[in-house]
Short mmCIF file of C-alpha atoms in Angstrom, two decimals:
data_model
loop_
_atom_site.label_atom_id
_atom_site.label_comp_id
_atom_site.label_asym_id
_atom_site.label_seq_id
_atom_site.Cartn_x
_atom_site.Cartn_y
_atom_site.Cartn_z
CA MET A 834 -1.84 18.40 -3.95
CA ALA A 835 0.30 15.33 -3.84
CA THR A 836 4.05 15.44 -3.76
CA LYS A 837 5.80 14.50 -6.95
CA ILE A 838 8.13 11.54 -6.62
CA PRO A 839 11.06 11.09 -8.99
CA ALA A 840 10.52 8.51 -11.71
CA GLU A 841 13.50 6.47 -10.55
CA LYS A 842 11.58 5.55 -7.37
CA TYR A 843 8.79 3.76 -9.28
CA GLY A 844 8.76 0.06 -8.68
CA LYS A 845 11.66 0.15 -6.25
CA CYS A 846 11.38 -1.63 -3.00
CA GLN A 847 12.66 -0.06 0.19
CA CYS A 848 15.18 -2.86 0.68
CA GLU A 849 16.96 -1.75 -2.52
CA THR A 850 18.07 1.53 -0.99
CA HIS A 851 21.48 1.80 0.65
CA HIS A 852 21.93 3.58 3.96
CA SER A 853 25.36 4.09 5.47
CA LYS A 854 25.35 2.96 9.10
CA SER A 855 27.94 2.37 11.76
CA ILE A 856 30.31 -0.58 11.56
CA LEU A 857 28.50 -2.30 14.44
CA TYR A 858 25.17 -1.90 12.65
CA GLN A 859 26.63 -3.34 9.46
CA ILE A 860 28.07 -6.34 11.30
CA LEU A 861 24.78 -7.05 13.07
CA HIS A 862 22.80 -6.68 9.86
CA LYS A 863 24.97 -8.57 7.36
CA GLU A 864 21.90 -10.22 5.91
CA HIS A 865 20.78 -6.85 4.50
CA ALA A 866 23.31 -7.09 1.66
CA SER A 867 22.26 -10.61 0.79
CA GLU A 868 18.57 -9.58 0.98
CA THR A 869 19.21 -6.72 -1.44
CA LYS A 870 20.96 -9.04 -3.91
CA TRP A 871 18.19 -11.60 -3.51
CA HIS A 872 15.56 -8.89 -4.07
CA GLN A 873 17.24 -7.65 -7.25
CA GLN A 874 17.40 -11.20 -8.63
CA HIS A 875 13.90 -12.35 -7.68
CA CYS A 876 11.64 -9.29 -7.39
CA SER A 877 10.88 -7.17 -10.41
CA PRO A 878 8.28 -4.37 -10.43
CA HIS A 879 5.93 -6.61 -12.43
CA SER A 880 6.25 -9.78 -10.37
CA SER A 881 4.26 -10.69 -7.30
CA THR A 882 6.41 -10.11 -4.23
CA ARG A 883 4.14 -12.23 -2.07
CA SER A 884 4.84 -15.40 -4.04
CA LYS A 885 8.59 -14.72 -4.15
CA GLY A 886 9.00 -13.91 -0.44
CA CYS A 887 10.33 -10.34 -0.65
CA PRO A 888 12.20 -9.33 2.53
CA CYS A 889 10.10 -6.14 2.65
CA LEU A 890 7.04 -8.24 3.45
CA ASP A 891 8.54 -8.68 6.91
CA ARG A 892 8.93 -4.93 7.41
CA ARG A 893 5.82 -3.36 8.92
CA VAL A 894 4.69 0.26 8.69
CA VAL A 895 1.92 2.43 10.13
CA LEU A 896 0.60 5.86 9.24
CA ARG A 897 2.62 8.76 10.60
CA THR A 898 -0.51 10.95 10.97
CA PRO A 899 -3.48 8.57 11.22
CA GLU A 900 -5.98 11.28 12.21
CA ALA A 901 -5.30 13.49 9.20
CA THR A 902 -5.10 10.55 6.80
CA GLY A 903 -8.29 9.06 8.23
CA ARG A 904 -10.09 12.37 7.77
CA ARG A 905 -8.97 12.58 4.13
CA ALA A 906 -9.92 8.94 3.54
CA SER A 907 -13.39 9.61 5.00
CA GLU A 908 -13.81 12.52 2.61
CA VAL A 909 -12.84 10.27 -0.31
CA LEU A 910 -15.37 7.62 0.78
CA LEU A 911 -18.12 10.24 1.09
CA LYS A 912 -17.36 11.70 -2.35
CA THR A 913 -17.21 8.23 -3.90
CA SER A 914 -20.54 7.17 -2.39
CA THR A 915 -22.12 10.46 -3.51
CA PHE A 916 -20.81 9.88 -7.04
CA ILE A 917 -22.24 6.35 -7.09
CA ARG A 918 -25.63 7.42 -5.70
CA ASN A 919 -25.95 10.13 -8.36
CA LEU A 920 -25.47 7.75 -11.29
CA PRO A 921 -28.91 7.21 -12.86
CA SER A 922 -27.88 3.88 -14.34
CA PHE A 923 -26.87 2.75 -10.85
CA TYR A 924 -29.82 3.87 -8.74
CA HIS A 925 -32.35 2.41 -11.22
CA MET A 926 -30.86 -1.05 -10.63
CA PRO A 927 -32.35 -3.42 -8.02
CA TRP A 928 -30.73 -2.90 -4.62
CA GLU A 929 -29.31 -6.46 -4.65
CA ASP A 930 -27.38 -5.67 -7.82
CA GLN A 931 -26.24 -2.34 -6.38
CA PHE A 932 -24.94 -4.14 -3.31
CA VAL A 933 -23.04 -6.71 -5.39
CA LEU A 934 -21.41 -4.04 -7.58
CA ILE A 935 -20.29 -1.99 -4.59
CA GLN A 936 -19.07 -5.06 -2.73
CA GLN A 937 -16.99 -6.21 -5.70
CA ASN A 938 -15.48 -2.84 -6.60
CA TYR A 939 -15.26 -0.64 -3.50
CA THR A 940 -11.50 -1.05 -3.02
CA SER A 941 -10.66 -0.05 -6.59
CA LEU A 942 -13.08 2.88 -6.40
CA PHE A 943 -11.50 3.99 -3.11
CA VAL A 944 -7.95 3.92 -4.50
CA LEU A 945 -9.11 5.80 -7.60
CA GLY A 946 -10.78 8.37 -5.34
CA MET A 947 -7.55 8.75 -3.37
CA ALA A 948 -5.69 9.40 -6.60
CA GLN A 949 -8.29 11.94 -7.75
CA GLU A 950 -8.21 13.83 -4.44
CA GLY A 951 -4.40 13.70 -4.25
CA VAL A 952 -4.35 11.89 -0.91
CA ASP A 953 -0.76 11.13 0.02
CA PHE A 954 0.26 9.65 3.34
CA ASN A 955 3.49 9.38 5.27
CA LEU A 956 4.56 6.20 6.96
CA ARG A 957 6.77 5.24 9.82
CA GLU A 958 8.34 1.85 10.23
CA ILE A 959 7.47 -0.24 13.26
CA PRO A 960 10.76 -1.23 14.84
CA ALA A 961 11.39 -4.94 14.69
CA THR A 962 12.18 -6.80 17.86
CA SER A 963 15.91 -6.54 18.41
CA LEU A 964 18.13 -9.57 18.09
CA LEU A 965 19.42 -8.99 21.62
CA LYS A 966 15.89 -9.00 23.05
CA LYS A 967 15.08 -12.24 21.22
CA ILE A 968 18.21 -13.86 22.62
CA LEU A 969 17.69 -12.60 26.17
CA LEU A 970 14.03 -13.57 26.27
CA ASN A 971 14.67 -16.78 24.31
CA GLN A 972 11.92 -15.92 21.83
CA SER A 973 11.70 -17.52 18.44
CA SER A 974 9.95 -15.96 15.47
CA THR A 975 7.18 -18.57 15.70
CA ALA A 976 6.49 -17.61 19.31
CA MET A 977 6.30 -13.97 18.24
CA ASN A 978 3.81 -14.88 15.50
CA GLU A 979 1.67 -16.80 17.99
CA LEU A 980 1.50 -13.69 20.16
CA GLY A 981 0.44 -11.68 17.11
CA LEU A 982 3.34 -9.25 17.38
CA SER A 983 4.26 -9.47 13.71
CA SER A 984 0.75 -8.64 12.50
CA ALA A 985 0.85 -5.00 13.66
CA GLY A 986 0.89 -2.50 10.83
CA ALA A 987 0.91 -3.23 7.12
CA SER A 988 3.50 -4.76 4.85
CA LEU A 989 5.91 -2.17 3.48
CA ALA A 990 5.94 -3.93 0.10
CA GLU A 991 2.14 -3.83 -0.22
CA ILE A 992 1.93 -0.16 0.80
CA GLN A 993 4.72 0.69 -1.64
CA LYS A 994 2.73 -0.93 -4.46
CA MET A 995 -0.25 1.26 -3.60
CA LYS A 996 1.85 4.43 -3.40
CA ASN A 997 3.47 3.59 -6.76
CA LEU A 998 0.01 3.27 -8.30
CA LEU A 999 -1.04 6.63 -6.85
CA TRP A 1000 2.14 8.31 -8.17
CA LYS A 1001 1.47 6.90 -11.63
CA PHE A 1002 -2.08 8.29 -11.61
CA TRP A 1003 -0.79 11.70 -10.51
CA ASP A 1004 1.83 11.72 -13.26
CA LEU A 1005 -0.90 11.07 -15.85
CA ASP A 1006 -2.62 14.33 -14.79
CA ILE A 1007 -6.11 12.88 -15.32
CA SER A 1008 -9.02 15.35 -15.46
CA ALA A 1009 -12.16 15.12 -13.28
CA LYS A 1010 -14.19 13.97 -16.28
CA GLU A 1011 -11.69 11.17 -17.01
CA TYR A 1012 -11.80 10.07 -13.36
CA ALA A 1013 -15.61 9.91 -13.62
CA TYR A 1014 -15.34 7.69 -16.69
CA LEU A 1015 -12.82 5.44 -14.93
CA LYS A 1016 -15.07 5.14 -11.87
CA GLY A 1017 -18.01 4.18 -14.08
CA ILE A 1018 -15.93 1.57 -15.88
CA ILE A 1019 -14.72 0.11 -12.59
CA LEU A 1020 -18.18 0.13 -10.99
CA PHE A 1021 -19.97 -1.61 -13.86
CA ASN A 1022 -17.16 -4.04 -14.70
CA SER A 1023 -18.42 -7.18 -12.99
CA GLY A 1024 -16.19 -9.55 -14.98
CA LYS A 1025 -13.65 -10.25 -12.25
#
């Protein structure tokens, strides 16, 4: 089963947390304090962080245990596809319509399946290129982007949104029957 997360963590971005570090670390990372203030002023749990430029969008993360998480995700996909195939109202539709419905709604169905199966995942942050390395190698951030170094992993802010959604589903303690109703609503809701 999924781990319960305290309610005070909902909607909070990782850059809002305070970690005590050495004096040298604090001097080299002065911008962290200004980022936190900026985040509190401009990013609320209900606003789009992408349009505001949240500092967490620059922080990249990867799965801590990709094999185990991938196995659980595969199980969720298999169960979701089995559920869809067993819906009489779905398999009596023309295959073109089936394809369109799945194509439009597979991500929402997958996240709902992850919530139903209690799939939680741990992350680890990809270390950013150090300031010293950038100076010594005379690299700018645009040169790093051209090399594709910043595209590794996923945005911490986007992953945090997904985890917050999963935690909210788990707190609702939805039954299997209610999940089935939600999946049906999502699958047949073509009004995007």
